[in-house]
PDB file of C-alpha atoms in Angstrom:
ATOM      1  CA  UNK A   1       0.000   0.000   0.000  1.00 82.00           C
ATOM      2  CA  UNK A   2       1.416   3.380  -0.964  1.00 92.00           C
ATOM      3  CA  UNK A   3       1.484   6.338   1.400  1.00 91.00           C
ATOM      4  CA  UNK A   4      -1.369   7.978  -0.548  1.00 91.00           C
ATOM      5  CA  UNK A   5      -3.433   4.777  -0.274  1.00 90.00           C
ATOM      6  CA  UNK A   6      -2.750   4.561   3.477  1.00 91.00           C
ATOM      7  CA  UNK A   7      -3.780   8.175   3.928  1.00 92.00           C
ATOM      8  CA  UNK A   8      -7.000   7.620   1.948  1.00 92.00           C
ATOM      9  CA  UNK A   9      -7.698   4.490   4.032  1.00 92.00           C
ATOM     10  CA  UNK A  10      -7.339   6.513   7.258  1.00 92.00           C
ATOM     11  CA  UNK A  11      -9.542   9.340   5.945  1.00 95.00           C
ATOM     12  CA  UNK A  12     -12.175   6.821   4.823  1.00 96.00           C
ATOM     13  CA  UNK A  13     -12.191   5.094   8.219  1.00 94.00           C
ATOM     14  CA  UNK A  14     -12.670   8.406  10.012  1.00 95.00           C
ATOM     15  CA  UNK A  15     -15.489   9.466   7.679  1.00 96.00           C
ATOM     16  CA  UNK A  16     -17.168   6.091   8.174  1.00 96.00           C
ATOM     17  CA  UNK A  17     -16.908   6.459  11.950  1.00 94.00           C
ATOM     18  CA  UNK A  18     -18.397   9.951  11.736  1.00 95.00           C
ATOM     19  CA  UNK A  19     -21.318   8.597   9.709  1.00 96.00           C
ATOM     20  CA  UNK A  20     -21.910   5.855  12.279  1.00 96.00           C
ATOM     21  CA  UNK A  21     -21.507   8.291  15.235  1.00 94.00           C
ATOM     22  CA  UNK A  22     -24.311  10.413  13.779  1.00 96.00           C
ATOM     23  CA  UNK A  23     -26.784   7.536  14.065  1.00 96.00           C
ATOM     24  CA  UNK A  24     -27.258   7.611  17.884  1.00 97.00           C
ATOM     25  CA  UNK A  25     -26.953  11.399  17.932  1.00 97.00           C
ATOM     26  CA  UNK A  26     -29.784  11.697  15.401  1.00 98.00           C
ATOM     27  CA  UNK A  27     -31.999   9.185  17.225  1.00 98.00           C
ATOM     28  CA  UNK A  28     -31.517  10.626  20.715  1.00 98.00           C
ATOM     29  CA  UNK A  29     -31.862  14.241  19.585  1.00 98.00           C
ATOM     30  CA  UNK A  30     -34.779  13.238  17.323  1.00 98.00           C
ATOM     31  CA  UNK A  31     -33.126  14.973  14.425  1.00 98.00           C
ATOM     32  CA  UNK A  32     -34.895  13.051  11.674  1.00 98.00           C
ATOM     33  CA  UNK A  33     -33.347  15.118   8.888  1.00 98.00           C
ATOM     34  CA  UNK A  34     -29.895  14.068  10.110  1.00 98.00           C
ATOM     35  CA  UNK A  35     -31.062  10.462  10.567  1.00 98.00           C
ATOM     36  CA  UNK A  36     -32.430  10.313   7.008  1.00 98.00           C
ATOM     37  CA  UNK A  37     -29.206  11.804   5.610  1.00 98.00           C
ATOM     38  CA  UNK A  38     -27.241   8.743   6.774  1.00 98.00           C
ATOM     39  CA  UNK A  39     -28.978   6.365   4.374  1.00 98.00           C
ATOM     40  CA  UNK A  40     -29.245   5.777   0.652  1.00 98.00           C
ATOM     41  CA  UNK A  41     -32.757   6.202  -0.784  1.00 98.00           C
ATOM     42  CA  UNK A  42     -33.483   2.502  -0.278  1.00 98.00           C
ATOM     43  CA  UNK A  43     -32.150   0.555   2.669  1.00 98.00           C
ATOM     44  CA  UNK A  44     -31.821  -3.189   3.105  1.00 97.00           C
ATOM     45  CA  UNK A  45     -32.555  -3.670   6.809  1.00 95.00           C
ATOM     46  CA  UNK A  46     -32.725  -6.466   9.328  1.00 93.00           C
ATOM     47  CA  UNK A  47     -33.966  -5.459  12.764  1.00 88.00           C
ATOM     48  CA  UNK A  48     -34.200  -8.216  15.322  1.00 85.00           C
ATOM     49  CA  UNK A  49     -35.183  -8.181  18.952  1.00 76.00           C
ATOM     50  CA  UNK A  50     -34.393 -10.711  21.649  1.00 71.00           C
ATOM     51  CA  UNK A  51     -38.102 -11.656  21.595  1.00 69.00           C
ATOM     52  CA  UNK A  52     -38.260 -11.931  17.762  1.00 68.00           C
ATOM     53  CA  UNK A  53     -34.819 -12.960  16.451  1.00 65.00           C
ATOM     54  CA  UNK A  54     -36.046 -14.417  13.154  1.00 67.00           C
ATOM     55  CA  UNK A  55     -37.501 -11.344  11.444  1.00 73.00           C
ATOM     56  CA  UNK A  56     -36.829 -11.239   7.677  1.00 83.00           C
ATOM     57  CA  UNK A  57     -34.587  -8.745   5.890  1.00 88.00           C
ATOM     58  CA  UNK A  58     -36.537  -6.109   4.029  1.00 93.00           C
ATOM     59  CA  UNK A  59     -35.802  -3.343   1.550  1.00 96.00           C
ATOM     60  CA  UNK A  60     -37.524  -0.108   2.518  1.00 96.00           C
ATOM     61  CA  UNK A  61     -37.557   3.502   1.392  1.00 98.00           C
ATOM     62  CA  UNK A  62     -35.306   5.496   3.706  1.00 98.00           C
ATOM     63  CA  UNK A  63     -38.054   8.099   4.185  1.00 98.00           C
ATOM     64  CA  UNK A  64     -40.445   5.376   5.420  1.00 96.00           C
ATOM     65  CA  UNK A  65     -37.763   3.862   7.642  1.00 95.00           C
ATOM     66  CA  UNK A  66     -37.105   7.283   9.164  1.00 97.00           C
ATOM     67  CA  UNK A  67     -40.831   7.764   9.872  1.00 96.00           C
ATOM     68  CA  UNK A  68     -41.024   4.313  11.475  1.00 94.00           C
ATOM     69  CA  UNK A  69     -38.046   4.955  13.751  1.00 95.00           C
ATOM     70  CA  UNK A  70     -39.495   8.361  14.646  1.00 96.00           C
ATOM     71  CA  UNK A  71     -42.771   6.700  15.640  1.00 94.00           C
ATOM     72  CA  UNK A  72     -41.039   4.178  17.935  1.00 92.00           C
ATOM     73  CA  UNK A  73     -38.611   6.651  19.519  1.00 95.00           C
ATOM     74  CA  UNK A  74     -41.290   9.317  20.006  1.00 94.00           C
ATOM     75  CA  UNK A  75     -43.217   6.922  22.229  1.00 92.00           C
ATOM     76  CA  UNK A  76     -40.497   7.427  24.877  1.00 95.00           C
ATOM     77  CA  UNK A  77     -39.748  10.536  26.907  1.00 96.00           C
ATOM     78  CA  UNK A  78     -36.030  10.264  26.278  1.00 97.00           C
ATOM     79  CA  UNK A  79     -33.594   7.727  24.831  1.00 98.00           C
ATOM     80  CA  UNK A  80     -29.866   7.230  25.082  1.00 98.00           C
ATOM     81  CA  UNK A  81     -27.992   5.045  22.612  1.00 97.00           C
ATOM     82  CA  UNK A  82     -24.349   4.045  23.018  1.00 95.00           C
ATOM     83  CA  UNK A  83     -22.200   2.437  20.329  1.00 95.00           C
ATOM     84  CA  UNK A  84     -18.645   1.232  20.921  1.00 90.00           C
ATOM     85  CA  UNK A  85     -15.880  -1.103  19.810  1.00 76.00           C
ATOM     86  CA  UNK A  86     -15.733  -0.380  16.110  1.00 82.00           C
ATOM     87  CA  UNK A  87     -14.387  -2.766  13.552  1.00 94.00           C
ATOM     88  CA  UNK A  88     -14.125  -1.027  10.202  1.00 95.00           C
ATOM     89  CA  UNK A  89     -13.186  -2.687   6.908  1.00 95.00           C
ATOM     90  CA  UNK A  90     -12.733  -0.483   3.851  1.00 96.00           C
ATOM     91  CA  UNK A  91     -12.596  -2.000   0.380  1.00 94.00           C
ATOM     92  CA  UNK A  92     -12.548   0.743  -2.227  1.00 94.00           C
ATOM     93  CA  UNK A  93     -15.919   2.477  -2.305  1.00 97.00           C
ATOM     94  CA  UNK A  94     -17.572   0.018   0.087  1.00 97.00           C
ATOM     95  CA  UNK A  95     -17.119  -0.580   3.784  1.00 97.00           C
ATOM     96  CA  UNK A  96     -18.373  -2.596   6.715  1.00 97.00           C
ATOM     97  CA  UNK A  97     -18.592  -1.277  10.263  1.00 97.00           C
ATOM     98  CA  UNK A  98     -19.470  -3.437  13.268  1.00 97.00           C
ATOM     99  CA  UNK A  99     -20.144  -1.915  16.671  1.00 96.00           C
ATOM    100  CA  UNK A 100     -21.700  -2.985  19.943  1.00 96.00           C
ATOM    101  CA  UNK A 101     -24.672  -1.107  21.302  1.00 96.00           C
ATOM    102  CA  UNK A 102     -26.677  -0.476  24.436  1.00 97.00           C
ATOM    103  CA  UNK A 103     -29.741   1.720  24.549  1.00 97.00           C
ATOM    104  CA  UNK A 104     -32.031   3.014  27.266  1.00 98.00           C
ATOM    105  CA  UNK A 105     -35.609   4.068  26.542  1.00 97.00           C
ATOM    106  CA  UNK A 106     -37.296   6.035  29.326  1.00 96.00           C
ATOM    107  CA  UNK A 107     -41.096   5.889  29.561  1.00 94.00           C
ATOM    108  CA  UNK A 108     -43.254   8.899  28.767  1.00 92.00           C
ATOM    109  CA  UNK A 109     -44.513  11.026  31.665  1.00 91.00           C
ATOM    110  CA  UNK A 110     -48.038   9.647  31.236  1.00 91.00           C
ATOM    111  CA  UNK A 111     -46.749   6.093  31.961  1.00 89.00           C
ATOM    112  CA  UNK A 112     -44.790   6.547  35.209  1.00 85.00           C
ATOM    113  CA  UNK A 113     -45.094   2.859  36.145  1.00 88.00           C
ATOM    114  CA  UNK A 114     -43.627   1.589  32.901  1.00 91.00           C
ATOM    115  CA  UNK A 115     -40.079   0.263  33.362  1.00 94.00           C
ATOM    116  CA  UNK A 116     -37.101   1.587  31.449  1.00 96.00           C
ATOM    117  CA  UNK A 117     -36.594  -0.513  28.329  1.00 95.00           C
ATOM    118  CA  UNK A 118     -32.923  -1.485  28.064  1.00 96.00           C
ATOM    119  CA  UNK A 119     -31.494  -3.310  25.062  1.00 95.00           C
ATOM    120  CA  UNK A 120     -28.081  -4.482  23.964  1.00 96.00           C
ATOM    121  CA  UNK A 121     -26.559  -6.123  20.937  1.00 95.00           C
ATOM    122  CA  UNK A 122     -24.679  -5.000  17.864  1.00 96.00           C
ATOM    123  CA  UNK A 123     -25.061  -3.075  14.626  1.00 96.00           C
ATOM    124  CA  UNK A 124     -23.546  -4.036  11.299  1.00 96.00           C
ATOM    125  CA  UNK A 125     -23.472  -1.131   8.878  1.00 97.00           C
ATOM    126  CA  UNK A 126     -22.646  -1.689   5.219  1.00 98.00           C
ATOM    127  CA  UNK A 127     -21.615   1.645   3.716  1.00 98.00           C
ATOM    128  CA  UNK A 128     -20.845   2.950   0.271  1.00 98.00           C
ATOM    129  CA  UNK A 129     -19.109   6.059  -0.931  1.00 98.00           C
ATOM    130  CA  UNK A 130     -21.451   8.484  -2.696  1.00 97.00           C
ATOM    131  CA  UNK A 131     -21.104  12.026  -4.016  1.00 96.00           C
ATOM    132  CA  UNK A 132     -22.530  13.204  -0.655  1.00 95.00           C
ATOM    133  CA  UNK A 133     -20.101  11.089   1.411  1.00 96.00           C
ATOM    134  CA  UNK A 134     -20.457   7.673   3.024  1.00 98.00           C
ATOM    135  CA  UNK A 135     -24.069   6.399   3.159  1.00 98.00           C
ATOM    136  CA  UNK A 136     -25.707   3.287   4.572  1.00 98.00           C
ATOM    137  CA  UNK A 137     -27.486   1.097   1.984  1.00 98.00           C
ATOM    138  CA  UNK A 138     -27.640  -1.993   4.240  1.00 98.00           C
ATOM    139  CA  UNK A 139     -27.921  -2.234   7.975  1.00 93.00           C
ATOM    140  CA  UNK A 140     -28.534  -4.874  10.642  1.00 95.00           C
ATOM    141  CA  UNK A 141     -29.450  -4.475  14.297  1.00 94.00           C
ATOM    142  CA  UNK A 142     -29.137  -7.665  16.320  1.00 93.00           C
ATOM    143  CA  UNK A 143     -30.652  -7.177  19.764  1.00 92.00           C
ATOM    144  CA  UNK A 144     -29.227  -9.976  21.915  1.00 93.00           C
ATOM    145  CA  UNK A 145     -30.789  -9.001  25.253  1.00 94.00           C
ATOM    146  CA  UNK A 146     -33.459  -6.704  26.614  1.00 93.00           C
ATOM    147  CA  UNK A 147     -35.223  -5.873  29.870  1.00 94.00           C
ATOM    148  CA  UNK A 148     -38.371  -3.868  30.611  1.00 93.00           C
ATOM    149  CA  UNK A 149     -39.841  -4.103  27.107  1.00 89.00           C
ATOM    150  CA  UNK A 150     -43.188  -2.238  27.035  1.00 88.00           C
ATOM    151  CA  UNK A 151     -46.019  -4.707  26.436  1.00 82.00           C
ATOM    152  CA  UNK A 152     -47.704  -2.330  23.961  1.00 81.00           C
ATOM    153  CA  UNK A 153     -44.563  -1.610  21.900  1.00 78.00           C
ATOM    154  CA  UNK A 154     -45.063  -2.102  18.158  1.00 74.00           C
ATOM    155  CA  UNK A 155     -41.990  -2.392  15.942  1.00 68.00           C
ATOM    156  CA  UNK A 156     -43.444  -2.137  12.454  1.00 61.00           C
ATOM    157  CA  UNK A 157     -40.376  -0.752  10.702  1.00 54.00           C
TER     158      UNK A 157
END
């Protein structure tokens, strides 16, 4: 690898990390414009939960995915998502980023008896270089554990 290739590899890795860092920031701040900007127009997604690990992959419009995530997150007073331990592979104009996650979802004021919903697992982001920077065309969330899941929670994403 030449020095120029090494430098590009480092720049790419940092830009990929910045794209991935924006995901929890957008969700927790409920900045849906920022959230939507992370994805290509169509997204291949797999979202599992500890209770439903065998959900199928689906291809969705990023605008619809954003609305669905907004609907789920807005049912909580506040959320806090953490992502750590990145593994980034860059291969030309495509990349893969794996990171562990934990998230806390605090109940709305009108449901004071509802427990805090805690989840943990990992994200796998497939990214591609576009004219607007690195975008996510494929994404997986594997929830491996959870506590306090609201009984009325609907995850129709």
